[in-house]
XYZ file of C-alpha atoms in Angstrom:
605
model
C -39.497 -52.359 22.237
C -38.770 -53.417 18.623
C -35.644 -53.231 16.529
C -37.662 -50.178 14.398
C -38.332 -48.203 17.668
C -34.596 -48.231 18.541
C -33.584 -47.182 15.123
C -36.058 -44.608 15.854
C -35.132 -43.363 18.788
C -30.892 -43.196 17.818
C -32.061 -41.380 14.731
C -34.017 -38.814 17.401
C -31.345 -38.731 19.701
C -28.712 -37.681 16.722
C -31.142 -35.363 14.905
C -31.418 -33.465 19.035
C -27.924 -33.900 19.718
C -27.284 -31.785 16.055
C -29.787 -29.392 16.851
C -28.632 -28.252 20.398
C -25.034 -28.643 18.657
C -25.950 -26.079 16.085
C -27.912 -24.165 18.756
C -24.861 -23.490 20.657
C -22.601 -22.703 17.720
C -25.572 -20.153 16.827
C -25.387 -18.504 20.014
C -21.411 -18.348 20.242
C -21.329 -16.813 16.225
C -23.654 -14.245 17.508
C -21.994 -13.595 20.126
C -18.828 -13.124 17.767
C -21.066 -11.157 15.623
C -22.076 -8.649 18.514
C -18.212 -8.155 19.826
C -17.401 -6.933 16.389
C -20.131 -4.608 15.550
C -19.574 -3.197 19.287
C -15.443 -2.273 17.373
C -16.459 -1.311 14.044
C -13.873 0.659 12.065
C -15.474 4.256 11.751
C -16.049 4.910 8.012
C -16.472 8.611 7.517
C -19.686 9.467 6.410
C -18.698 11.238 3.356
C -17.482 7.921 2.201
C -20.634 5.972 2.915
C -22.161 7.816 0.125
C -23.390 11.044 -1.923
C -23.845 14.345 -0.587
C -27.837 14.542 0.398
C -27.844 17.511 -1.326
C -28.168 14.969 -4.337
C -30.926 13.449 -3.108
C -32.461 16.512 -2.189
C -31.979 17.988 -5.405
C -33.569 15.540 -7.135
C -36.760 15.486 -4.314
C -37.532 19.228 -5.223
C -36.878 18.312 -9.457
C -39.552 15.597 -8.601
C -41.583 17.282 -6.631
C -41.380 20.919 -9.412
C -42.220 18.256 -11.874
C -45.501 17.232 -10.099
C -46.571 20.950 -9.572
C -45.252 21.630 -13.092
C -46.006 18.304 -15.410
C -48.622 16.608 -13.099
C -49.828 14.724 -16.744
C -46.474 13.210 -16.904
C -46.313 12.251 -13.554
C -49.520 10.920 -13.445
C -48.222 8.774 -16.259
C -45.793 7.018 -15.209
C -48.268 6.475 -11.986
C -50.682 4.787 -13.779
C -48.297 2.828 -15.969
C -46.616 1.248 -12.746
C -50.126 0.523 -10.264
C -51.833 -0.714 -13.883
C -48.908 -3.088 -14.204
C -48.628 -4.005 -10.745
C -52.766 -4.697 -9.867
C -52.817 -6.464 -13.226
C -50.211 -9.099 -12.246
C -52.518 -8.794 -8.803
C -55.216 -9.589 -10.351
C -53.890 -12.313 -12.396
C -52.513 -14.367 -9.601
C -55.495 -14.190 -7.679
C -57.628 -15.201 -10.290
C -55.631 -18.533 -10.566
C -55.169 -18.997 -6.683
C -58.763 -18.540 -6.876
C -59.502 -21.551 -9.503
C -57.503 -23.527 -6.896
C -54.843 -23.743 -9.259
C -50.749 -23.565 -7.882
C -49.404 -21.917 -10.912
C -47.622 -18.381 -11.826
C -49.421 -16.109 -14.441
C -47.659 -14.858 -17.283
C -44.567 -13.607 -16.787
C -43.337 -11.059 -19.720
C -40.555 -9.749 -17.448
C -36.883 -10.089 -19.098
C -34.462 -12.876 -18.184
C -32.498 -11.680 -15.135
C -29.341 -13.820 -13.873
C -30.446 -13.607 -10.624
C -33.574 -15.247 -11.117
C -32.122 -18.913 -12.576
C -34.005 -20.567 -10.481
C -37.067 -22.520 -11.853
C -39.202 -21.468 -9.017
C -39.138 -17.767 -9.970
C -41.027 -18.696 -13.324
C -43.242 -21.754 -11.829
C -43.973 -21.243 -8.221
C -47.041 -18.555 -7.610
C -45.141 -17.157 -4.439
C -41.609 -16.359 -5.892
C -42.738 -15.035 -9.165
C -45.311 -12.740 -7.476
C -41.592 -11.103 -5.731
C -39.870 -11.536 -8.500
C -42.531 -9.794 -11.050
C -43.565 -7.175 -8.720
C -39.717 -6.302 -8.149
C -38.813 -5.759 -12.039
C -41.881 -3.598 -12.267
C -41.149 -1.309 -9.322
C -37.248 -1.103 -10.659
C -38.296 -0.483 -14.552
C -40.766 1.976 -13.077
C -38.268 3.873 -10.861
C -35.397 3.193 -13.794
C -37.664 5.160 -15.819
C -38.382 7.720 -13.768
C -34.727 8.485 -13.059
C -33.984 8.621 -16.631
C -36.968 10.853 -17.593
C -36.472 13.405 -14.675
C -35.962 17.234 -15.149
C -34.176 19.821 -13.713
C -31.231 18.025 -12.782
C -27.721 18.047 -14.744
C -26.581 15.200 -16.695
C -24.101 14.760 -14.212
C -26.632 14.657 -11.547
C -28.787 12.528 -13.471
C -26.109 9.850 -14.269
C -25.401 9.848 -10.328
C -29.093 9.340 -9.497
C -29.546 6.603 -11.833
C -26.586 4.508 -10.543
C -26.940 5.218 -6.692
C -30.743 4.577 -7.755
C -29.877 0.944 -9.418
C -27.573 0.373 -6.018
C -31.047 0.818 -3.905
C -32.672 -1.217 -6.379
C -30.277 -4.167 -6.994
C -29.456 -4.200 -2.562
C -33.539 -4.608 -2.362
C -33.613 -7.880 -4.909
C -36.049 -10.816 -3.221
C -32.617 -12.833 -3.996
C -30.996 -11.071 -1.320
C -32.969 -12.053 1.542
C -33.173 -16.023 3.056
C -36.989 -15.770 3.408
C -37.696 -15.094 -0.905
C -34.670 -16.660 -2.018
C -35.691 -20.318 -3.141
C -31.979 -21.451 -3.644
C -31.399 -21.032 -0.373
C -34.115 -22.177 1.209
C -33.606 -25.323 -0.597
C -30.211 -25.890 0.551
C -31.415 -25.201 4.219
C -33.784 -27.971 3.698
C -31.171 -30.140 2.153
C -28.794 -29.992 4.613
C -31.224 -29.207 7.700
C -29.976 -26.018 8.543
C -26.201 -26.551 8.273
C -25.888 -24.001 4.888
C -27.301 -21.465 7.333
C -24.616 -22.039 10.085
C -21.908 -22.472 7.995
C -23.203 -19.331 5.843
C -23.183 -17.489 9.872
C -19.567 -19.014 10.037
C -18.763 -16.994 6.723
C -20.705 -13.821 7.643
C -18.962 -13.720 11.167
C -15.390 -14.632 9.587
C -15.373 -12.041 6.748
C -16.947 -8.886 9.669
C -13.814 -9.769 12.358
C -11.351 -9.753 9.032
C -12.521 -5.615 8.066
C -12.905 -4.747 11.517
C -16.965 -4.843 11.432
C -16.956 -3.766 7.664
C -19.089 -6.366 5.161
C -16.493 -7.384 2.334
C -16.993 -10.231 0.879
C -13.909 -12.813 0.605
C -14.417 -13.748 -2.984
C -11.815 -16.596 -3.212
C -10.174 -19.301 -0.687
C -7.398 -17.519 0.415
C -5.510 -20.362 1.560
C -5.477 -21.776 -1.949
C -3.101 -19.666 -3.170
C 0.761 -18.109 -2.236
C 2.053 -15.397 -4.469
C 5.457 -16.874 -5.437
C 4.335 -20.871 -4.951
C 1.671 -21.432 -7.075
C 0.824 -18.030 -8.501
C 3.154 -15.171 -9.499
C 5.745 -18.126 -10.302
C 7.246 -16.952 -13.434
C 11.591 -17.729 -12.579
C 13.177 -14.212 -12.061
C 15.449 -11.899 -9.818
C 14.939 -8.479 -8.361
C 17.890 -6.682 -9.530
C 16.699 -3.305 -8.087
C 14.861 -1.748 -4.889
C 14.551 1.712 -3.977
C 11.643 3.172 -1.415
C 9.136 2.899 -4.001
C 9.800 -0.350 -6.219
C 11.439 -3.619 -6.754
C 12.776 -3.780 -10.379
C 12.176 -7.723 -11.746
C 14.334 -9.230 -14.396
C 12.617 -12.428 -15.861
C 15.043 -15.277 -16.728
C 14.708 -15.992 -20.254
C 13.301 -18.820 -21.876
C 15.157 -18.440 -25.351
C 18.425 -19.002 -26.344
C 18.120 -15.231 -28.287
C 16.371 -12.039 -27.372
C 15.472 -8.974 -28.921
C 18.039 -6.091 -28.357
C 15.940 -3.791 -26.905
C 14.282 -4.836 -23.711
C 11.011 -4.693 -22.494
C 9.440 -2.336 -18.870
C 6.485 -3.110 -17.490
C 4.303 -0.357 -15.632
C 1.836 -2.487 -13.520
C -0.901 -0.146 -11.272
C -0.147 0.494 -7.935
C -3.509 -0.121 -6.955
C -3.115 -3.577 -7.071
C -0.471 -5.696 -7.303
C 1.862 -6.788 -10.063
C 0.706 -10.200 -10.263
C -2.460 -10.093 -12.162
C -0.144 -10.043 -15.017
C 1.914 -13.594 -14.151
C -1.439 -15.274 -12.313
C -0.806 -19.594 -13.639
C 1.558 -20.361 -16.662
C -1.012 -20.818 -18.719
C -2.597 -16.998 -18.527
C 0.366 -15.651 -17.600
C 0.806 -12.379 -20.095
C 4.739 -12.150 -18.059
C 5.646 -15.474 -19.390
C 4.492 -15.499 -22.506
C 6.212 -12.289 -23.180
C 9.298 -13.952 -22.579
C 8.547 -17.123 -24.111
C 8.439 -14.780 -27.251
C 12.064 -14.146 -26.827
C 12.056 -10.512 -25.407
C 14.397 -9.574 -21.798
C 11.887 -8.127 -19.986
C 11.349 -6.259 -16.365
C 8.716 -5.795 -14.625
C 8.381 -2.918 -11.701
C 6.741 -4.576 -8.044
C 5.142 -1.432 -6.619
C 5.446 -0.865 -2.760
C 2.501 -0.702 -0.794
C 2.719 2.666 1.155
C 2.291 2.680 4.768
C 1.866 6.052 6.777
C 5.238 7.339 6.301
C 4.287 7.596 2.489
C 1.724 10.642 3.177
C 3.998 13.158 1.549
C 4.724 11.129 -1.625
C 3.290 12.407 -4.918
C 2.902 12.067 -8.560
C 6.411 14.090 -8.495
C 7.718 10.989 -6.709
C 6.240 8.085 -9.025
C 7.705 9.818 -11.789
C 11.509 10.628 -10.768
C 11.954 7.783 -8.287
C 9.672 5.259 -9.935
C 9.526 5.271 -13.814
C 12.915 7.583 -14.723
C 14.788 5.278 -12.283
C 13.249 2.157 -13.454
C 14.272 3.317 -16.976
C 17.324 4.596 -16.029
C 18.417 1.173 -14.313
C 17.195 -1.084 -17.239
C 19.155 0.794 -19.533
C 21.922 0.309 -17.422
C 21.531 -3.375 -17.091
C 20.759 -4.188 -20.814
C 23.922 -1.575 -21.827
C 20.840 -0.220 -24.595
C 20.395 3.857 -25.136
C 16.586 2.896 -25.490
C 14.195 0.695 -24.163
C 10.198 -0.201 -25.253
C 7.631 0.592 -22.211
C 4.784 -0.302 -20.746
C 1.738 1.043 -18.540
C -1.287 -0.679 -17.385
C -4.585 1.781 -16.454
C -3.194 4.475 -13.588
C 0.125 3.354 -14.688
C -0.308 4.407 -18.167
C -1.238 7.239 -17.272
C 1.577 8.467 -15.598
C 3.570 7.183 -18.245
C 2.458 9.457 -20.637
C 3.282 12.484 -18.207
C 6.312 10.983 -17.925
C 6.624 10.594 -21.216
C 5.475 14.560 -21.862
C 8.141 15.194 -19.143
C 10.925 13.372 -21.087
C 9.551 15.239 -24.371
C 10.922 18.407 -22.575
C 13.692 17.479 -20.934
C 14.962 16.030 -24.566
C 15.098 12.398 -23.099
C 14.904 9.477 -26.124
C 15.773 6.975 -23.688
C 11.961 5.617 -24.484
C 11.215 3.637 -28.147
C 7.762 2.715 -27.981
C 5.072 2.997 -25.608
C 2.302 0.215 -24.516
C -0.826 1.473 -22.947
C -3.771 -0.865 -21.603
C -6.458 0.262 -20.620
C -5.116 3.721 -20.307
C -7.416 6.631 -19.637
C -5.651 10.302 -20.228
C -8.971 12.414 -21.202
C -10.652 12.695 -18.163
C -13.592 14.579 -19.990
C -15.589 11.651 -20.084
C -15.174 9.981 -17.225
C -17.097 6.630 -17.379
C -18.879 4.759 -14.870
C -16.000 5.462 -12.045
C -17.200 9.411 -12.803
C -19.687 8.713 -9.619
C -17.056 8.592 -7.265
C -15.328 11.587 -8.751
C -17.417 14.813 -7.894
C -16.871 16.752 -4.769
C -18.814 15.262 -2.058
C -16.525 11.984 -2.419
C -13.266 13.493 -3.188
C -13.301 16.081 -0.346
C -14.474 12.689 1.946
C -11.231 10.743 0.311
C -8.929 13.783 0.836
C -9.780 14.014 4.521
C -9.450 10.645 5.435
C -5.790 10.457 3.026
C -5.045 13.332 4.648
C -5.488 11.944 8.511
C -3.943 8.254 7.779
C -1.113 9.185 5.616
C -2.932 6.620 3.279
C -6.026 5.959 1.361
C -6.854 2.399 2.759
C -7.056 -0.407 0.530
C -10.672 -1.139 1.630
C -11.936 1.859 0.271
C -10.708 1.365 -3.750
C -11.623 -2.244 -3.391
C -15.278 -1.621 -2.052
C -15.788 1.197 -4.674
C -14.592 -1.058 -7.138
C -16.537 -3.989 -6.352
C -19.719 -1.277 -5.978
C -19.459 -0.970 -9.852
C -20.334 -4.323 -10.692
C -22.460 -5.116 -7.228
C -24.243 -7.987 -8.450
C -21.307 -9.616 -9.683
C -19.246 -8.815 -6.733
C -21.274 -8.443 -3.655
C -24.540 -9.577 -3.777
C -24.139 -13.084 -5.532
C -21.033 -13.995 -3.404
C -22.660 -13.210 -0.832
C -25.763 -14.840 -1.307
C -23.429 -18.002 -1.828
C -21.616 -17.857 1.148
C -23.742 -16.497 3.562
C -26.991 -18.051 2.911
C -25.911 -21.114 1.272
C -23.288 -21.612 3.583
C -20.747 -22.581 0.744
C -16.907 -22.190 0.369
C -15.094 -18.980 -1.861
C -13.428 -20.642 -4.678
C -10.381 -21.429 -5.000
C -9.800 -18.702 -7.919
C -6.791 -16.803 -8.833
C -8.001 -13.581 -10.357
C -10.564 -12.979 -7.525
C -7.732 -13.935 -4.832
C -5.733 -11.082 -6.733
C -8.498 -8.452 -6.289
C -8.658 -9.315 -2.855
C -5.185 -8.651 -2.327
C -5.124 -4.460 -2.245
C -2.705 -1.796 -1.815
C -3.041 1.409 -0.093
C -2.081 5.066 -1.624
C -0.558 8.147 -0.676
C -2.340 10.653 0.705
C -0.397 13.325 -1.266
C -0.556 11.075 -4.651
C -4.508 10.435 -4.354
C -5.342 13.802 -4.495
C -3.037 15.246 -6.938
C -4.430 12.247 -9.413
C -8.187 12.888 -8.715
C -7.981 16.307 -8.106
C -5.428 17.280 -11.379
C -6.456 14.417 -13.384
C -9.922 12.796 -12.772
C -11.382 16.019 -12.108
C -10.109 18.525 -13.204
C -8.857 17.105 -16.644
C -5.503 19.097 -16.626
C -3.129 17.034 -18.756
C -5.536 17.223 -21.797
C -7.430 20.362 -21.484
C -4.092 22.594 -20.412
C -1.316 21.182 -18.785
C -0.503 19.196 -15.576
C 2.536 20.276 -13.123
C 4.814 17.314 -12.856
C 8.917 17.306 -11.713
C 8.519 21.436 -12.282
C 7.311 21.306 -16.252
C 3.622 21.873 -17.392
C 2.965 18.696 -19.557
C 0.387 18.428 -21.727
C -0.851 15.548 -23.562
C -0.197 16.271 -26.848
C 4.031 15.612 -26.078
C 3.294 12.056 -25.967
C 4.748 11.769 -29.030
C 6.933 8.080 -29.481
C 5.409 5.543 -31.662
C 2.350 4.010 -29.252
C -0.196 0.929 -29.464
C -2.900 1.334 -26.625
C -5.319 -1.669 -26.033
C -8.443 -1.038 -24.483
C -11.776 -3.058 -23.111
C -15.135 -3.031 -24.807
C -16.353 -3.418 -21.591
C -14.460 -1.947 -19.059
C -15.830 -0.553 -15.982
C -13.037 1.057 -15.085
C -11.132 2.797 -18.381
C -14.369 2.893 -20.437
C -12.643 2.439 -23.846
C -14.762 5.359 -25.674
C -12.412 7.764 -23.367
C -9.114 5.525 -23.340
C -9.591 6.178 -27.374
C -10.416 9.894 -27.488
C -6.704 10.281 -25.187
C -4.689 8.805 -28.083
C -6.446 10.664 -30.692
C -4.878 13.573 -28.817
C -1.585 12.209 -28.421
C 0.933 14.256 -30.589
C 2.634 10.737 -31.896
C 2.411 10.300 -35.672
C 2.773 6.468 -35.081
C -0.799 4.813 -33.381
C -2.247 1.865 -32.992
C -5.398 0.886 -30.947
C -7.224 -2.202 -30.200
C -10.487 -2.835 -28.833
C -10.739 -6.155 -26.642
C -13.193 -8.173 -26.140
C -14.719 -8.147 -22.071
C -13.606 -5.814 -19.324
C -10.611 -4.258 -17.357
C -8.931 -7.414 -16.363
C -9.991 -10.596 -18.428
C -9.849 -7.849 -21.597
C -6.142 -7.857 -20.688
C -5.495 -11.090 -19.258
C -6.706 -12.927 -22.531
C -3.663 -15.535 -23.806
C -4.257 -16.636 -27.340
C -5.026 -20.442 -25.885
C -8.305 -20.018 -24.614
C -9.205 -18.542 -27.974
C -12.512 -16.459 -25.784
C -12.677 -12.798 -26.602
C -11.491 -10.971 -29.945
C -10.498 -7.643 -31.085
C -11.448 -5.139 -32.786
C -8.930 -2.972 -35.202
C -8.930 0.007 -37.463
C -6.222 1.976 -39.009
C -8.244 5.200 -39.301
C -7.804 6.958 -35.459
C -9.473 10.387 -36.991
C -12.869 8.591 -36.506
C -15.549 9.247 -33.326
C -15.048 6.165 -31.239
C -18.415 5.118 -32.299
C -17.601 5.090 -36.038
C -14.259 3.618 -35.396
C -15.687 0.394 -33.766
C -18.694 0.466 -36.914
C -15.522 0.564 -39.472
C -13.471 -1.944 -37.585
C -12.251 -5.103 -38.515
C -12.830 -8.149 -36.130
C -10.837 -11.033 -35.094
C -10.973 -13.956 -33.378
C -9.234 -14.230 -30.610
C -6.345 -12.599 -28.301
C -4.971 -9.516 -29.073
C -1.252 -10.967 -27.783
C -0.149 -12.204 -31.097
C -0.903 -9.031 -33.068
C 0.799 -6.682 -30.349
C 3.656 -9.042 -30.524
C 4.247 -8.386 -34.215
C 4.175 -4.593 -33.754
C 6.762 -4.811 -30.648
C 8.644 -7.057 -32.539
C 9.053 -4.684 -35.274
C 10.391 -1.783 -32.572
C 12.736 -4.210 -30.598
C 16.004 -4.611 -32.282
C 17.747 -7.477 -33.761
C 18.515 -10.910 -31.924
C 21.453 -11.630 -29.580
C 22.221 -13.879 -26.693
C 19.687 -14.280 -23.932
C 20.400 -11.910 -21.195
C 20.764 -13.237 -17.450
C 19.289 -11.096 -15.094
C 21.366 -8.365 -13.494
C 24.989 -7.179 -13.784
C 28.444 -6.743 -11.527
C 26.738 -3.527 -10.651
C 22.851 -4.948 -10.271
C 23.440 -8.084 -7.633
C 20.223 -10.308 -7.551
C 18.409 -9.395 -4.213
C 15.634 -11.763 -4.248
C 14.028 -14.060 -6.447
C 10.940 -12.970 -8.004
C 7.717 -12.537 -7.196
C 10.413 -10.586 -4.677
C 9.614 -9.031 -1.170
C 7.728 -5.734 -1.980
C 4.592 -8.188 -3.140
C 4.332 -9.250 0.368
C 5.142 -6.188 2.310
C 3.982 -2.719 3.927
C 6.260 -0.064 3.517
C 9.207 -0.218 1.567
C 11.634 0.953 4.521
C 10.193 -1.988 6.319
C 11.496 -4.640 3.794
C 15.104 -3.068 3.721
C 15.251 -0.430 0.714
């Protein structure tokens, strides 16, 4: 036996020994795999989702069209199976002349399809062509059909695009080229560690598919994220009240609230030091505070919008002002948060209350009458499913917001990961702003449907009024000088609507500013990265449409430019404050306890 032959043979003997090694780990992740599907969480079927009276609604408007308009049917019939046997016909024709090559392809670019193969190899751009056909062909018909509503229509179209984008070639191993390289590349290890993934992310959400978008070990809230040096001065059963040390020798008088959403946590806003909107805010020489939502356990079912507004944003208020020794204080409220300010706001308007300055909103929707891509979620079928399962856990589960979230921008946030980690067998990032929207909160059973019932749906605060702490508010009592920055291309608070709230806000002192990008990167924009502008226009008695046409835009982060409005509604200098008072001991150091916890009884309130 030569040297060669025993190189040979070790080289077999490894390349066995890995494949009955991967063989067994195949067999035991399956096995893992089959344990958890046999325990998965029951997801009421009202949230799995729309009624199928939408989809049967929209079979008889199809099929009344057919009896009714056969010649338009027929149409869009011919248009698709001409398309279609054409690109047939072409790639036979060359497979025919022996030759390996794609035909034409007039389809538009498509992230999804990077890949060089998708334009070069006959095989993948037969999927890929014969995919964008079908969707334009079933986009079109969605768009063109009759005897729907527009409401209807708009919930076809996206529940239609969800079909569409879940049946992309990309999403399977077997027509996905980038995978099937990798497998190759690595001999099958991508696919086990992608199994590894798959089976790790199921036992997390109890059988449920959500995608882990970051390396959660990369990051601790309060080590390396959420670091900004501060002291919680203040906890009750629904907050912890942050004071930020300052960074300047001088402040402004009047100090500074923040309102973060209680859908998430706090932290978006103080992510690294250099996007940190918290820090830079007091690098700029204001005292501010910053409220740390709990996250509500069962015991939380009767809490309501009555609740968030007495024992939340009045008692934050109430305490700063105490703290700070002011009579007034400047205010801010980021997207659900915003909007309660401004019924707490109206509230204060009646109760005679100046303790508030100024008002901040971001992304801040208050006319519901327009309700934006979220307006999906928002009809019956999917309330009535939300109420029932609030209603039974005390809580709306984190999982749901975050899945119906991350179903408004699928492709970004399901479907690529996914494809990533599960079929390339590659490792979540280690990223701080999707670690952040991985990290949840759960909500009251009594708040969630007094917000989407009051609010979303029924459009109370600006149509007619909205019960809140025993007063009818309306919209229009907002009135303390306000700037309200909004998204060009939020998801979320689609800025159109954010806009058409503050034109009914009774202030006499407005300012809005359209950001560049969407709900969170819109906001979380510091002036270093110089990446998205801003729009701005003085005239708010324009349509939203002509107000962006007439606007002026800028380079760059909207920070600076708020700054020199706040600036100009904050007081005169004096010596920095330290956080808290003989009567406001520090508790904790920030991010505090409440960022890490269930229930605020259960972290000692």
């Amino acid at each position: 036996m030569t040297t060669n032959d025993l190189v040979e043979d070790d080289a077999g003997s490894e390349a066995r020994a890995r494949f009955e090694a991967n063989l067994q780990r195949v067999e035991q992740l399956s096995q893992r795999i089959a344990h958890v599907l046999t325990h998965k969480r029951e997801v009421p079927i009202d949230l799995q989702g729309p009624s199928q009276e939408l989809y049967l609604k929209a079979g008889a408007a199809y099929f009344n069209e057919m009896i009714h308009n056969p010649a338009k049917v027929f149409e869009q019939q011919l248009e698709y199976w001409g398309k279609s046997v054409k690109h047939f016909i072409e790639a036979q024709t060359l497979l025919a002349q022996g030759k390996l090559e794609a035909p034409v392809d007039e389809t538009p670019d498509d992230s999804r399809f990077t890949n060089p193969l998708w334009k070069t190899h006959p095989y993948f751009n037969y999927l890929k062509q014969q995919y964008m056909i079908g969707t334009q062909t079933m986009q079109a018909a969605l768009a063109e059909m009759e005897g729907v509503t527009e409401v209807e229509r708009k919930r076809l179209q996206y529940f239609g695009q969800q079909i569409m984008d879940m049946m992309a070639p990309t999403n399977f191993l077997g027509t996905n080229p980038d995978a099937l390289e990798r497998a190759i590349e690595t001999e099958g290890q991508s696919l086990i560690d992608g199994l590894e993934n798959l089976v790790q992310d199921l036992e997390a959400n109890n059988g449920e598919l959500v995608v882990t978008l970051a390396d959660k070990s990369a990051f601790s809230v309060g080590e390396n994220i959420g670091t900004t040096k501060g002291k919680v001065v203040f906890r009750n059963h629904m907050f912890e009240l942050i004071q930020y040390s300052p960074t300047t020798e001088t402040v402004h008088e009047m100090p500074l609230l923040i309102f973060p959403p209680w859908i998430n946590r706090f932290y978006i806003l103080d992510l690294k030091p250099q996007n940190s909107l918290i820090k830079w805010i007091v690098d700029q020489g204001y005292t501010l505070f910053v409220v740390s939502w709990v996250n509500p356990d069962e015991s939380y079912v009767q809490v309501g919008m009555d609740d968030y507004v007495e024992d939340g944003y009045l008692t934050a208020i109430r305490e700063v002002k105490s703290i700070c020794g002011v009579e007034q204080i400047n205010v801010v409220g980021y997207c659900i948060a915003g909007t309660t300010l401004s019924l707490t706001l109206a509230l204060m308007k009646q109760r005679g209350d100046t303790s508030v300055n100024s008002a901040t909103f971001f992304t801040t929707l208050t006319d519901f009458s327009d309700q934006g891509e979220v307006g999906v979620f928002l009809t019956d079928d999917f309330v009535n499913g939300i109420e029932a399962e609030a209603n039974k856990t005390g809580v709306l589960d984190s999982f749901y917001m975050s899945r119906t979230f991350s179903f408004l921008r699928s492709n970004d946030l399901i479907y690529k990961p996914a494809i990533r980690y599960y079929m390339m067998g590659e490792t979540p990032p280690a990223f701080d702003l999707l670690y952040w929207n991985g990290d949840g909160t759960n909500l009251p059973a009594k708040m969630v449907v007094e917000y989407l019932r009051g609010l979303c749906q029924r459009d109370e605060f600006a149509a007619e009024t909205f019960r809140i702490c025993g007063h009818d508010v309306n919209l229009s009592e907002v009135e303390v000088p306000l700037c309200a920055i909004a998204c060009d291309t939020d998801h979320i608070a689609a800025w159109r609507s954010s806009y058409r709230g503050v034109q009914k806000m009774g202030s006499r002192d407005k300012t809005f500013i359209l950001s560049g990008s969407g709900h969170i990167a819109g906001i979380v924009n510091p002036p270093t990265k110089v990446k998205y502008g801003h729009w701005t226009n003085s005239d708010l008695s324009l349509s939203p449409e002509d107000w962006k046409a007439g606007a002026e835009q800028h380079e760059g982060s909207w920070w600076p430019l708020w700054n020199e409005w706040l600036q100009n509604r904050a007081g005169g200098q004096i010596p920095a404050r330290t956080p808290g008072d003989s009567t406001h001991p520090v508790l904790a150091d920030a991010p505090g306890t409440y960022v890490k916890s269930l229930g605020g009884q259960k972290s000692g309130s």
